[in-house]
Each structure stands twice: as structure tokens, then as C-alpha cells.
Amino acid sequence: MWTHRGAGLYPPAGSRVNRGNSSYSQPNVPGSQSTVERYLRRVRLRAGAFYAFRGGVALVGAGLLAFSILSLAVGPVASIPVAATAWALSALAAGLGAFWALRGARKLAGAGVTSLFAGTEGAAPLASASRSAVELGRDPRAQSLAPDLIAAHAARVTEALTLVPVRRVVPLSFVVHPAPLLGILGLALASLLLLALDRSAAGAFALTHPGMTDDVGTRVAAVVSRVDARLVFPGYLNLPSATLRDVTTIEAPRGTSIELTVTPRIAATGGVVTVGATAVQLSRSDDATLAARLVLREDGELTVYLDDAEGTRLKDPRRRAVRILADLAPVVVLVAPDADLIVELDEDVPVMWEAADDVGLESVDLVIEAPDGREIRRRVHRDEGGRETEARGGQFIVARAFGAQAGDRLRVWVEARDGDEVSGPNIGKSEVRTVTVASEATRRAAALADLNQVLGRGLDALADRLETAVPPEPDAALTSYARVRSSHHAFAASLEDLSVGLRAQAGQSAAASLYQEMARRSRRLITRGARAHRRRPAPLRRRQAIDTDAVQGLEADTLLLADSLSRAQLEDAAAITRELEALRREMVSLLSELRRADSPEARAALLAAVARAQQRMEELAARLAAMSEDVPSDFVNTDALPREEAEDALASLAEAVAAGDLDAAEAQLRELERRIDQIAAMLGGGMEGLMEERFGPRERAMAEALDALAGLEAEQGQLARNSAEVRRGAAERALEEGGGATHDEATRLGRRAQEVGEALDAVAEGARGVADGDALERARQRVRDVTDALETDDLGEARRMANEAALDVEDLSRDLEISALMFPGRDGQTAAAASRARAAAEDLSDLRHELDRAIPRVSEFVDEPGRRQMRDDVSAQNRAMSAAEALAEQFEDGPEGSPLSPDAARGLREARDAMERGRAGLGQGDPIEASRAQGEAARRLTELREELEQQQEQQSGGGGSGGNGGGESSAPDFREAVQIPGAEEFEGPMALRRRLLDAMRGGAPAGYEESVRRYYEELLR
């Protein structure tokens, strides 16, 4: 332990202190003196902070308590001297509180701070030691006499202070003092006075705003305690009155009566309430309150002025406002139709609606705008009391009932009105739906949209191919191919849908075949790509070759589709022009009728015709806008078409008819005729140019191919007749030598055939409702044909029928076996039928073998002239086969790589296969097989020629012109109807790509073809 002796700390008694070389010496620790001073500074700062807290709380508490008491005493009105006195007294109270709290803070100055050690447990001895260490360190005389002793003393004090933290010297309990506690109590009392006592709050405003005035010099004082309001709503709202307490904002509908009750803080004799520019006098009531009544007409600030006993007008500073709640218009929703419709003339169109209003619905009207512009209203709901806030309903409308014709448009909407009697009824309107009566124009528009969609998907697929490089890495190859495969598959599917839709339309089989072949080609390319991108992608070179083939195929298809779209758009615009011409003639007739009898009915009919013509003109404008992007300007300059002049003529015609100026109307009809003729001529020239450049070579190629097909048909027919003549001679000789043996064998085999027929009858009974009825009936009929042929000893025909019957029975047997596995049937009927069908198939197989053995080999009975004829026909058949293959390629490729007729190419190859079988029969000396195969080939060629000629006739009569054999073409006849292909609707930004595709049709300098193609592909990317 350290003991205290005089002014220092010394070792305990009895401890050995060695001086000089002894075991203990006093250390001389540099900086110990400054360490002691820093420690005392920390003590001084902590204690000073606690004193500041004491003083601040006491100052605020005493000052605010004095202020609240003086506010209560002063009241809502205070002069400047009174306010100054109150502020001075509040400041004095605050100062006294702070003085009381800061007593004793002087001892923190200098070394006096060591007195705080006296109250610290275990640190009391350090008080004088720390003081002496500080004072000796600052005394120069002492430093000169015994510096080592002073340093040692400071070191010992420093060592002792490290054991005493500052927080022990100045603990948190240091803040506990009566002054801050009373200050907190004062804050609580002051808050209670200012918040709970109305007079104190008003006095506080008066003391903080002494002598305050507004812009016009009126004294401002918190003279109003509260403002209450009773609201009496307009009668049409059917709402009970409402009471608002201590209002700051009043929100109510226009026309609401507001009864105000003002509670003053002073002895007021009267006053005024203002709302915007409206002022209402306040009258004094028996209970010392003031009242006023006003009708809500406008928004504004609500300000209260009171007059005191001396007649001074005082303005209350509290901000209050009045807001008008607008009576909202009813909300009307048209549930059905939920989109614009195209309907038939007599089709029922459902119109379903819902309406709601915040106050009440008075009526709901269904509004139909007829084609002539008249608005036809039907009251569909009415509430006499105007109390329903919601309503719904619906009914059917028929376009014909409103005077509509094919191609006309009706605009349909629903209007609802409420019962606002103050501002007038509010009207709510639903969205407007357009109901178009189906016509050839709407069907053509749908067809154009379908074709446009297919072209768009083709361009998307081509762009994906061009923008997606073929990566060498296997993983990246699978990812990139998945993208291009998806768009290519969508293109192929859209082509198939288009082809299916066209096959159902008259005269569109050729176009359907064309698009079907495009789809097949795309499917083949997709399949090739899929095989090359299976689990392990094919080599890079092979994948690049497949991608190149796909790009070239897509380019050819999109070019052809773009041409087809251009042609269809021109034909559509031409058809609308024809409709305009028909309407013009109708208007001429109606105008003549109006001249004869000027009646409202005749005038309305003429105006309705004008409205329909204007509608057709709008459709033509829309078509021309689309043509400006899709049809090259080389064929039709849409900007040069006099469409606007025709529209002006129609508008002037309507004005003249409405004004009764029939001469002017007749002049406008002549002008309209001239403009329609100009439009028709320009569209006709464009069609002629397009057909000549894009479709003329194609139709010339088709004519040449038909000529070649007719020649091939004649040559193959002659070959079939030659073989048939050889077959007949050989068959007659075989029958002569066979004689009665052939008849006996045919009779025996006929009985076998009857047994097979009975077995099939048993199959029909057990498989009823399960088997394919068509397949079963075909098999039974073929077996009957076998029996009939055997009755006439025609073994060859019997064998052919038996072969066809065997195929049908095999298919039937397999179907029944599969059905029996899934649905055995009652008591195993299906399984039994399958077993009988299998047995019948085996019996038919045996019958076929017996027929083969029974038939004499006709080839053995061919004489030498017949053999020579067959040998000579082999070379002729080879030439016909080569011609058929070349003609198939011609139909498949066509001009510029676009196929003339993929179906014709397939038919020719099927005929070529039959020719090959005939050639084989000729080479083997088998006149039966040669005759049968050659006859089949001739029949296929005849059917193909007739079908193609019929298609050509239908297309030439459809309004478009085609080149003839000599390459001539004629302008389309705009007086006839046209046929346009169809598919699904599509809209997309493809103008740039289409223009590039159009440019790609142009030729390139020799040797630069590939470079030019790559350039366009880069642009398409």
C-alpha cells in the first residue's frame, strides 16, 4: 500500500529503499507531469458536460414554465409592452434556474478539479497528491531545486491514477441534482398548460406575435377557440345531414348548406366569416357562441373575424378551407362486345353493359350511330327515384335493323346520366365499339392480313438465320440452332395453315399447293438441321452448308410471298375502286330521283349512299397506305393517286345535297367519276406492270409446261395402247391352250373366295363399333370383286383384287389387335374379331398364292411381232421417263427458282414411277405388267393436265391477268371480282426488309452475284 505523507505518496513503512546503487531508487519518468494534467482535463470535461446538462434542463424548464403561466395570464390579446414584460420575466426565471443548477462549477477551474477525488472511493488520497504534482510541475523554482524528486512524484501519481477511471471520479449520478429535476417538472407543467388550456395556447400565440397585422392592417390574434359545422346536403343526394367538430377543412358537394358555430376566446360582440369572395355575418347566440349560414358555391379559404368589446376587429390566424367535392360522372363499361367486330348482316350482336355512380343513376341509353351518321338512342334503364348507384343489363342488336348494308359500319356505345340537380346531370360514356358488316372487302382485308402474317414470319425466320452465326463449339451450336429452329418452324406452320385455308376456297388449289410445297421444303430443312444438332452436333462444315441452304430457301420463299402480297393488295384496291364506281352509279340514280321528288326520304337515301362511299374511300386510303410499304413504287406511286381529290368531291357532294344545291351535287358526281377513273387506270397500269415483270414469266412457263405435258400424255398413251394390244393377243392364245382347266381352277378358287368373304362377315359382326368401318367394307368389296372375276375366268383381275383386299385386311387386323389390347370388349368380342381378321388375312394370302400358280404365264404366249414391239417400246419409254423428270423439275423450280406447281411435280414423279414399272415389264417380256403400269402413267398424266388447265381458267377469270403462251398480258378488269389468299392477321415493322428483298430481285454484274447477295444479307441483319 501507498501511504500519504505530507504532499506526496511514499512506500509503506519498513520497505527497503536503496539510494544510488541500492535495490530501490526513485524513477525519473519523462512526461508523467503532462499525463496527470491530461487526466485532470478529462475529469474536468466530463464534469463540465454534466453541469451543462443540469443548467440547460433547469434553464428551459424554468423559462418555459414561467412563459406558460404568463401566457395563461395574458390571454389571446397582448400589447407589445405586455409581451416584452412577459418575455423578460420568463428570461429571469430561466436564468435563476440555470444559476441554481451551475453552483459549484467554479471548482472545476485549475487544480481545484482534484477536489472531485475526495468523494471517490479509493481515490481520496490522490486529491492532494494530484494537486501537488500539478502545482510543483508549474513552479519554476521548485523545478530548479529538486527536479528529480518532482518527476518521481509525478510518476507515482500517474501510476496511481491509472487504477482510477474517470467515470469513477465523475459518475453518471453526478447529474442528479434538484435543479434539473425541477426543470423537468417545469417542462411537464408547461406542456400541460399550453396543450390542455385553450387560453394558454392563445396567450402563447399573442406573446410570440405581438402586434401582428395582416396585409390590410387587421390585427391578428388567436381569438377563436373552435369552429363547428353542420352540413345539409342537396336533396337529390338523399343523404342525411352531418356534423363536423373543430373543422379545418370542409369538403362537400356543390349546393350544400353549411351552418357554422364559432366559439370565441374573447367576449366578442359579432364578426364575419369569409369564403373566397363571399362574406357572411356572424350573429351572437345565447350561449356566447357566434353562428352563420352559407351555401357552398365555390372553393376558398375560410377566415373568421371577431369584434371585441371595444369594436376592434381581430382576425383568427388558424388556416381553414372549404372544398367542393365534384359530382363525378357515371362510370360506364361496355362488357360486350369487348373489341371491334365483323358480323353478318342478320347476326345477333350482344351488347352488355355495367354502370355505376357515386350518387345515383337516373337513366342509361344504348346509342348506335347508323351508317348515315344518325344517332339512334334506346333507353335501356331508368330509375325514377335516382337512388340506384349500380346497374347492369344487355340486349341484342341486328345491323340490318339500322339500315346497314354489307360493308357498312355501326358505332355502338352506352351513355349513363346521374341526377345532379345543382350543376346539371353528369353524363358518363363507355368506350366505342365499331361493328362492321361482313363484305367482300372485310374478307379481302382478313386475307391480306393472313398473307402479311406469313410473310412476316418468313422474314423473321430469315433474319434469325442471317443474324445467328453457325458457331464451331458444340454447346453454342445447340443454343443457336434452337433459336433459328423456332422461328423457322413457326414459318412452316403458318404456311401449312395458309395452304389448308386456301384449299377450302374455289380456284385456290394452285396457290394452296404452292404454299404447301414451301412448307414441305422448310420442314425438310428443319429436319436436316435437327439431325445435325442431336446429342453430338455434326461437323462445322456440314452445319454451315445446311444453314446456307436454309437461307437461300427462305430468301426465295419470302420474295415469292412478297410478290403475292403485292398482287393481292393491288387486286384489293382495284376491288374497292369497283365498289366506289358502283356507289357512284347508285348516287347518280338517287340524285335523279331527288330531282323528280324532293322528299326527306330521298335526300336521306342519297346522304346514306354518300356516307357509304366515304367509308369505302377511307378503306381505300388505308389500303393505299399499306401498299406504299409493300408494293414497289415502280408499279404504283400511291402518292400520285388522286385519292384526296376524290375525298374532297365526296365531301362537297354531301354539303351540296344537305344544302339542296342539286346542280352542284351533279357537278361533284362528275368530278368523282373522273377521279375514280384515274385511280382505276393507275391501279390497272400497276397491276399490268407487276404481272408482266413478276408473274408474266411464271405464267409463260406454265403454258409451256402444259404444252409439254400434253405431248408427254399423248406419247405415253400410245405406249400403253401398244402394250395393251400385245397383252390381249397373248391372253387370247393362253386361254385357247388352257381351255377347260382354267375354268375348273377358277371355279375352285371362287369357292375359296366365298369362304374368305364369309370369314370377313363374321369379323364385321364381332368388331361392330370398334373397327374401321371403311377399311372393313373395302376388304369385303374386294373379295366380292375377286369372286366376280373368277366367275368370268379372269384370273389376272382376280389376283389384282385379292392383292388389294389383302392389304385392307392386314390393316384391319392390326387395328383390331391394338383395340383388343386396350378395350377387349364385352365377353372378349373385340379380341375374337381380331383373331378372325388374322385368320381371314392368312386365308387371303393362301388364295393369292393359289391364284399366282393358276394364272398361266401370259409372257410365254407372246408371239414374235409382239416381242419385237415390246423391245422397240423400251427406248421410247426411257425417253418418256426422261421427259417426265425434266418436266417435274420445271414445275418444281419455275422461273427465278419459284415453283410453278409442287403438286404437279409430285404427280409427274408418280407417273414416272409407273413408267419405270412399265419399262421393267417391257424388258421382262411381261405384257400384263407393262400394260397395267403404262396405262396408269397415262391416266395420271391426263388427270394432272385437266386439273392444271382448270386452275388456269379459274385464275384468269379472277380479275388478274396472266401471260399467255406468246407472252402477252392484259390489264386487269376492275369490273370483276377478285380472289385473295387468306391466313391469320398480323402487323409488324417490316418495310425495310421488304424493300431490301425487292432490291435483291435486281440483277448483279457478272462475277459479283455472291458478293451482292452477301451485301443484302448483311443489310437484312
mmCIF file of N, CA and C in Angstrom, residues 22-101:
data_model
loop_
_atom_site.group_PDB
_atom_site.id
_atom_site.type_symbol
_atom_site.label_atom_id
_atom_site.label_comp_id
_atom_site.label_asym_id
_atom_site.label_seq_id
_atom_site.Cartn_x
_atom_site.Cartn_y
_atom_site.Cartn_z
ATOM 1 N N SER A 22 21.522 1.128 -4.486
ATOM 2 C CA SER A 22 20.687 0.273 -3.639
ATOM 3 C C SER A 22 19.634 -0.424 -4.496
ATOM 4 N N SER A 23 18.861 -1.309 -3.851
ATOM 5 C CA SER A 23 17.861 -2.097 -4.579
ATOM 6 C C SER A 23 16.649 -1.294 -5.007
ATOM 7 N N TYR A 24 16.437 -0.069 -4.462
ATOM 8 C CA TYR A 24 15.296 0.755 -4.883
ATOM 9 C C TYR A 24 15.771 2.155 -5.094
ATOM 10 N N SER A 25 15.299 2.787 -6.130
ATOM 11 C CA SER A 25 15.614 4.186 -6.407
ATOM 12 C C SER A 25 14.376 4.828 -7.001
ATOM 13 N N GLN A 26 14.180 6.105 -6.813
ATOM 14 C CA GLN A 26 13.023 6.845 -7.361
ATOM 15 C C GLN A 26 13.219 7.030 -8.852
ATOM 16 N N PRO A 27 12.226 6.586 -9.649
ATOM 17 C CA PRO A 27 12.383 6.723 -11.126
ATOM 18 C C PRO A 27 12.134 8.137 -11.575
ATOM 19 N N ASN A 28 12.779 8.534 -12.603
ATOM 20 C CA ASN A 28 12.554 9.826 -13.250
ATOM 21 C C ASN A 28 11.878 9.537 -14.597
ATOM 22 N N VAL A 29 10.483 9.561 -14.616
ATOM 23 C CA VAL A 29 9.719 9.179 -15.804
ATOM 24 C C VAL A 29 9.381 10.420 -16.613
ATOM 25 N N PRO A 30 9.921 10.618 -17.783
ATOM 26 C CA PRO A 30 9.614 11.795 -18.595
ATOM 27 C C PRO A 30 8.136 11.792 -18.995
ATOM 28 N N GLY A 31 7.488 12.945 -19.021
ATOM 29 C CA GLY A 31 6.104 13.090 -19.473
ATOM 30 C C GLY A 31 5.076 12.729 -18.436
ATOM 31 N N SER A 32 5.459 12.331 -17.240
ATOM 32 C CA SER A 32 4.463 11.969 -16.233
ATOM 33 C C SER A 32 3.635 13.161 -15.833
ATOM 34 N N GLN A 33 4.320 14.340 -15.792
ATOM 35 C CA GLN A 33 3.609 15.552 -15.413
ATOM 36 C C GLN A 33 2.460 15.842 -16.384
ATOM 37 N N SER A 34 2.704 15.760 -17.700
ATOM 38 C CA SER A 34 1.664 16.038 -18.699
ATOM 39 C C SER A 34 0.568 14.984 -18.645
ATOM 40 N N THR A 35 0.895 13.749 -18.282
ATOM 41 C CA THR A 35 -0.122 12.708 -18.171
ATOM 42 C C THR A 35 -1.106 13.030 -17.071
ATOM 43 N N VAL A 36 -0.615 13.533 -15.962
ATOM 44 C CA VAL A 36 -1.502 13.908 -14.857
ATOM 45 C C VAL A 36 -2.429 15.026 -15.288
ATOM 46 N N GLU A 37 -1.876 16.007 -16.020
ATOM 47 C CA GLU A 37 -2.703 17.131 -16.453
ATOM 48 C C GLU A 37 -3.780 16.662 -17.461
ATOM 49 N N ARG A 38 -3.407 15.728 -18.360
ATOM 50 C CA ARG A 38 -4.413 15.229 -19.303
ATOM 51 C C ARG A 38 -5.516 14.484 -18.574
ATOM 52 N N TYR A 39 -5.178 13.739 -17.584
ATOM 53 C CA TYR A 39 -6.192 13.017 -16.812
ATOM 54 C C TYR A 39 -7.146 13.998 -16.150
ATOM 55 N N LEU A 40 -6.569 15.057 -15.544
ATOM 56 C CA LEU A 40 -7.426 16.040 -14.880
ATOM 57 C C LEU A 40 -8.291 16.791 -15.892
ATOM 58 N N ARG A 41 -7.771 17.000 -17.132
ATOM 59 C CA ARG A 41 -8.574 17.660 -18.157
ATOM 60 C C ARG A 41 -9.790 16.798 -18.545
ATOM 61 N N ARG A 42 -9.600 15.497 -18.638
ATOM 62 C CA ARG A 42 -10.717 14.608 -18.939
ATOM 63 C C ARG A 42 -11.764 14.644 -17.835
ATOM 64 N N VAL A 43 -11.282 14.699 -16.583
ATOM 65 C CA VAL A 43 -12.226 14.793 -15.466
ATOM 66 C C VAL A 43 -13.003 16.095 -15.546
ATOM 67 N N ARG A 44 -12.296 17.170 -15.904
ATOM 68 C CA ARG A 44 -12.928 18.484 -15.968
ATOM 69 C C ARG A 44 -13.986 18.522 -17.093
ATOM 70 N N LEU A 45 -13.674 17.905 -18.280
ATOM 71 C CA LEU A 45 -14.617 17.908 -19.405
ATOM 72 C C LEU A 45 -15.876 17.101 -19.079
ATOM 73 N N ARG A 46 -15.702 15.945 -18.442
ATOM 74 C CA ARG A 46 -16.867 15.105 -18.117
ATOM 75 C C ARG A 46 -17.764 15.806 -17.097
ATOM 76 N N ALA A 47 -17.105 16.396 -16.076
ATOM 77 C CA ALA A 47 -17.900 17.098 -15.070
ATOM 78 C C ALA A 47 -18.579 18.333 -15.668
ATOM 79 N N GLY A 48 -17.857 19.037 -16.591
ATOM 80 C CA GLY A 48 -18.442 20.211 -17.216
ATOM 81 C C GLY A 48 -19.665 19.858 -18.053
ATOM 82 N N ALA A 49 -19.602 18.720 -18.766
ATOM 83 C CA ALA A 49 -20.752 18.296 -19.565
ATOM 84 C C ALA A 49 -21.959 18.024 -18.676
ATOM 85 N N PHE A 50 -21.722 17.388 -17.544
ATOM 86 C CA PHE A 50 -22.836 17.118 -16.625
ATOM 87 C C PHE A 50 -23.405 18.403 -16.060
ATOM 88 N N TYR A 51 -22.531 19.359 -15.761
ATOM 89 C CA TYR A 51 -23.022 20.663 -15.266
ATOM 90 C C TYR A 51 -23.848 21.365 -16.356
ATOM 91 N N ALA A 52 -23.402 21.279 -17.644
ATOM 92 C CA ALA A 52 -24.135 21.923 -18.730
ATOM 93 C C ALA A 52 -25.530 21.309 -18.873
ATOM 94 N N PHE A 53 -25.618 19.974 -18.740
ATOM 95 C CA PHE A 53 -26.922 19.325 -18.806
ATOM 96 C C PHE A 53 -27.825 19.833 -17.689
ATOM 97 N N ARG A 54 -27.243 19.908 -16.464
ATOM 98 C CA ARG A 54 -28.032 20.426 -15.340
ATOM 99 C C ARG A 54 -28.570 21.820 -15.652
ATOM 100 N N GLY A 55 -27.662 22.684 -16.107
ATOM 101 C CA GLY A 55 -28.051 24.063 -16.344
ATOM 102 C C GLY A 55 -29.061 24.193 -17.461
ATOM 103 N N GLY A 56 -28.879 23.415 -18.567
ATOM 104 C CA GLY A 56 -29.801 23.519 -19.683
ATOM 105 C C GLY A 56 -31.209 23.091 -19.316
ATOM 106 N N VAL A 57 -31.320 21.940 -18.627
ATOM 107 C CA VAL A 57 -32.649 21.475 -18.238
ATOM 108 C C VAL A 57 -33.306 22.455 -17.288
ATOM 109 N N ALA A 58 -32.544 22.956 -16.331
ATOM 110 C CA ALA A 58 -33.124 23.908 -15.381
ATOM 111 C C ALA A 58 -33.524 25.205 -16.073
ATOM 112 N N LEU A 59 -32.704 25.672 -17.017
ATOM 113 C CA LEU A 59 -32.996 26.921 -17.728
ATOM 114 C C LEU A 59 -34.278 26.782 -18.540
ATOM 115 N N VAL A 60 -34.372 25.692 -19.373
ATOM 116 C CA VAL A 60 -35.541 25.516 -20.232
ATOM 117 C C VAL A 60 -36.788 25.272 -19.404
ATOM 118 N N GLY A 61 -36.668 24.437 -18.380
ATOM 119 C CA GLY A 61 -37.835 24.124 -17.576
ATOM 120 C C GLY A 61 -38.376 25.352 -16.859
ATOM 121 N N ALA A 62 -37.476 26.135 -16.236
ATOM 122 C CA ALA A 62 -37.937 27.309 -15.513
ATOM 123 C C ALA A 62 -38.487 28.365 -16.459
ATOM 124 N N GLY A 63 -37.784 28.573 -17.606
ATOM 125 C CA GLY A 63 -38.242 29.594 -18.552
ATOM 126 C C GLY A 63 -39.576 29.228 -19.181
ATOM 127 N N LEU A 64 -39.744 27.945 -19.624
ATOM 128 C CA LEU A 64 -40.984 27.551 -20.278
ATOM 129 C C LEU A 64 -42.148 27.548 -19.290
ATOM 130 N N LEU A 65 -41.896 27.153 -18.051
ATOM 131 C CA LEU A 65 -42.967 27.183 -17.052
ATOM 132 C C LEU A 65 -43.424 28.615 -16.808
ATOM 133 N N ALA A 66 -42.461 29.526 -16.698
ATOM 134 C CA ALA A 66 -42.825 30.928 -16.495
ATOM 135 C C ALA A 66 -43.587 31.459 -17.710
ATOM 136 N N PHE A 67 -43.140 31.057 -18.958
ATOM 137 C CA PHE A 67 -43.807 31.524 -20.178
ATOM 138 C C PHE A 67 -45.244 31.026 -20.235
ATOM 139 N N SER A 68 -45.478 29.742 -19.902
ATOM 140 C CA SER A 68 -46.829 29.210 -19.956
ATOM 141 C C SER A 68 -47.734 29.870 -18.920
ATOM 142 N N ILE A 69 -47.196 30.155 -17.743
ATOM 143 C CA ILE A 69 -48.020 30.815 -16.729
ATOM 144 C C ILE A 69 -48.361 32.228 -17.164
ATOM 145 N N LEU A 70 -47.390 32.937 -17.730
ATOM 146 C CA LEU A 70 -47.646 34.297 -18.203
ATOM 147 C C LEU A 70 -48.612 34.285 -19.393
ATOM 148 N N SER A 71 -48.538 33.230 -20.291
ATOM 149 C CA SER A 71 -49.483 33.121 -21.412
ATOM 150 C C SER A 71 -50.896 32.960 -20.891
ATOM 151 N N LEU A 72 -51.046 32.154 -19.857
ATOM 152 C CA LEU A 72 -52.365 31.965 -19.269
ATOM 153 C C LEU A 72 -52.889 33.270 -18.696
ATOM 154 N N ALA A 73 -51.976 34.033 -18.118
ATOM 155 C CA ALA A 73 -52.398 35.290 -17.503
ATOM 156 C C ALA A 73 -52.711 36.347 -18.556
ATOM 157 N N VAL A 74 -51.960 36.386 -19.639
ATOM 158 C CA VAL A 74 -52.138 37.438 -20.637
ATOM 159 C C VAL A 74 -53.392 37.195 -21.464
ATOM 160 N N GLY A 75 -53.629 35.942 -21.927
ATOM 161 C CA GLY A 75 -54.788 35.646 -22.767
ATOM 162 C C GLY A 75 -54.501 35.867 -24.238
ATOM 163 N N PRO A 76 -55.572 35.827 -25.085
ATOM 164 C CA PRO A 76 -55.371 35.845 -26.540
ATOM 165 C C PRO A 76 -54.872 37.159 -27.108
ATOM 166 N N VAL A 77 -55.069 38.269 -26.381
ATOM 167 C CA VAL A 77 -54.671 39.574 -26.924
ATOM 168 C C VAL A 77 -53.636 40.165 -25.995
ATOM 169 N N ALA A 78 -52.496 40.577 -26.572
ATOM 170 C CA ALA A 78 -51.431 41.173 -25.757
ATOM 171 C C ALA A 78 -50.781 42.295 -26.539
ATOM 172 N N SER A 79 -50.552 43.404 -25.835
ATOM 173 C CA SER A 79 -49.846 44.519 -26.464
ATOM 174 C C SER A 79 -48.356 44.249 -26.440
ATOM 175 N N ILE A 80 -47.642 45.107 -27.137
ATOM 176 C CA ILE A 80 -46.187 44.902 -27.205
ATOM 177 C C ILE A 80 -45.544 45.103 -25.831
ATOM 178 N N PRO A 81 -45.887 46.121 -25.015
ATOM 179 C CA PRO A 81 -45.273 46.253 -23.680
ATOM 180 C C PRO A 81 -45.559 45.050 -22.801
ATOM 181 N N VAL A 82 -46.800 44.579 -22.851
ATOM 182 C CA VAL A 82 -47.121 43.412 -22.034
ATOM 183 C C VAL A 82 -46.310 42.207 -22.480
ATOM 184 N N ALA A 83 -46.166 42.025 -23.775
ATOM 185 C CA ALA A 83 -45.393 40.904 -24.274
ATOM 186 C C ALA A 83 -43.930 41.015 -23.883
ATOM 187 N N ALA A 84 -43.398 42.264 -23.928
ATOM 188 C CA ALA A 84 -41.991 42.446 -23.556
ATOM 189 C C ALA A 84 -41.788 42.107 -22.084
ATOM 190 N N THR A 85 -42.728 42.537 -21.240
ATOM 191 C CA THR A 85 -42.614 42.239 -19.806
ATOM 192 C C THR A 85 -42.660 40.735 -19.571
ATOM 193 N N ALA A 86 -43.557 40.060 -20.237
ATOM 194 C CA ALA A 86 -43.678 38.611 -20.062
ATOM 195 C C ALA A 86 -42.404 37.892 -20.503
ATOM 196 N N TRP A 87 -41.827 38.342 -21.590
ATOM 197 C CA TRP A 87 -40.590 37.711 -22.063
ATOM 198 C C TRP A 87 -39.453 37.955 -21.067
ATOM 199 N N ALA A 88 -39.413 39.180 -20.482
ATOM 200 C CA ALA A 88 -38.356 39.468 -19.510
ATOM 201 C C ALA A 88 -38.491 38.599 -18.264
ATOM 202 N N LEU A 89 -39.707 38.441 -17.776
ATOM 203 C CA LEU A 89 -39.921 37.594 -16.596
ATOM 204 C C LEU A 89 -39.570 36.141 -16.907
ATOM 205 N N SER A 90 -39.891 35.691 -18.094
ATOM 206 C CA SER A 90 -39.556 34.314 -18.466
ATOM 207 C C SER A 90 -38.042 34.125 -18.516
ATOM 208 N N ALA A 91 -37.346 35.155 -19.020
ATOM 209 C CA ALA A 91 -35.883 35.059 -19.090
ATOM 210 C C ALA A 91 -35.281 35.054 -17.692
ATOM 211 N N LEU A 92 -35.851 35.868 -16.772
ATOM 212 C CA LEU A 92 -35.343 35.903 -15.398
ATOM 213 C C LEU A 92 -35.515 34.547 -14.726
ATOM 214 N N ALA A 93 -36.681 33.923 -14.908
ATOM 215 C CA ALA A 93 -36.914 32.606 -14.323
ATOM 216 C C ALA A 93 -35.939 31.585 -14.888
ATOM 217 N N ALA A 94 -35.671 31.673 -16.162
ATOM 218 C CA ALA A 94 -34.732 30.738 -16.783
ATOM 219 C C ALA A 94 -33.331 30.942 -16.238
ATOM 220 N N GLY A 95 -32.924 32.223 -16.038
ATOM 221 C CA GLY A 95 -31.587 32.489 -15.512
ATOM 222 C C GLY A 95 -31.421 31.996 -14.087
ATOM 223 N N LEU A 96 -32.441 32.201 -13.263
ATOM 224 C CA LEU A 96 -32.346 31.736 -11.885
ATOM 225 C C LEU A 96 -32.237 30.220 -11.832
ATOM 226 N N GLY A 97 -32.992 29.567 -12.660
ATOM 227 C CA GLY A 97 -32.901 28.111 -12.677
ATOM 228 C C GLY A 97 -31.527 27.636 -13.088
ATOM 229 N N ALA A 98 -30.943 28.303 -14.091
ATOM 230 C CA ALA A 98 -29.620 27.900 -14.551
ATOM 231 C C ALA A 98 -28.565 28.209 -13.502
ATOM 232 N N PHE A 99 -28.691 29.374 -12.794
ATOM 233 C CA PHE A 99 -27.716 29.739 -11.745
ATOM 234 C C PHE A 99 -27.717 28.698 -10.634
ATOM 235 N N TRP A 100 -28.921 28.299 -10.247
ATOM 236 C CA TRP A 100 -29.015 27.310 -9.173
ATOM 237 C C TRP A 100 -28.367 25.985 -9.603
ATOM 238 N N ALA A 101 -28.559 25.595 -10.868
ATOM 239 C CA ALA A 101 -28.033 24.313 -11.319
ATOM 240 C C ALA A 101 -26.529 24.334 -11.491
#
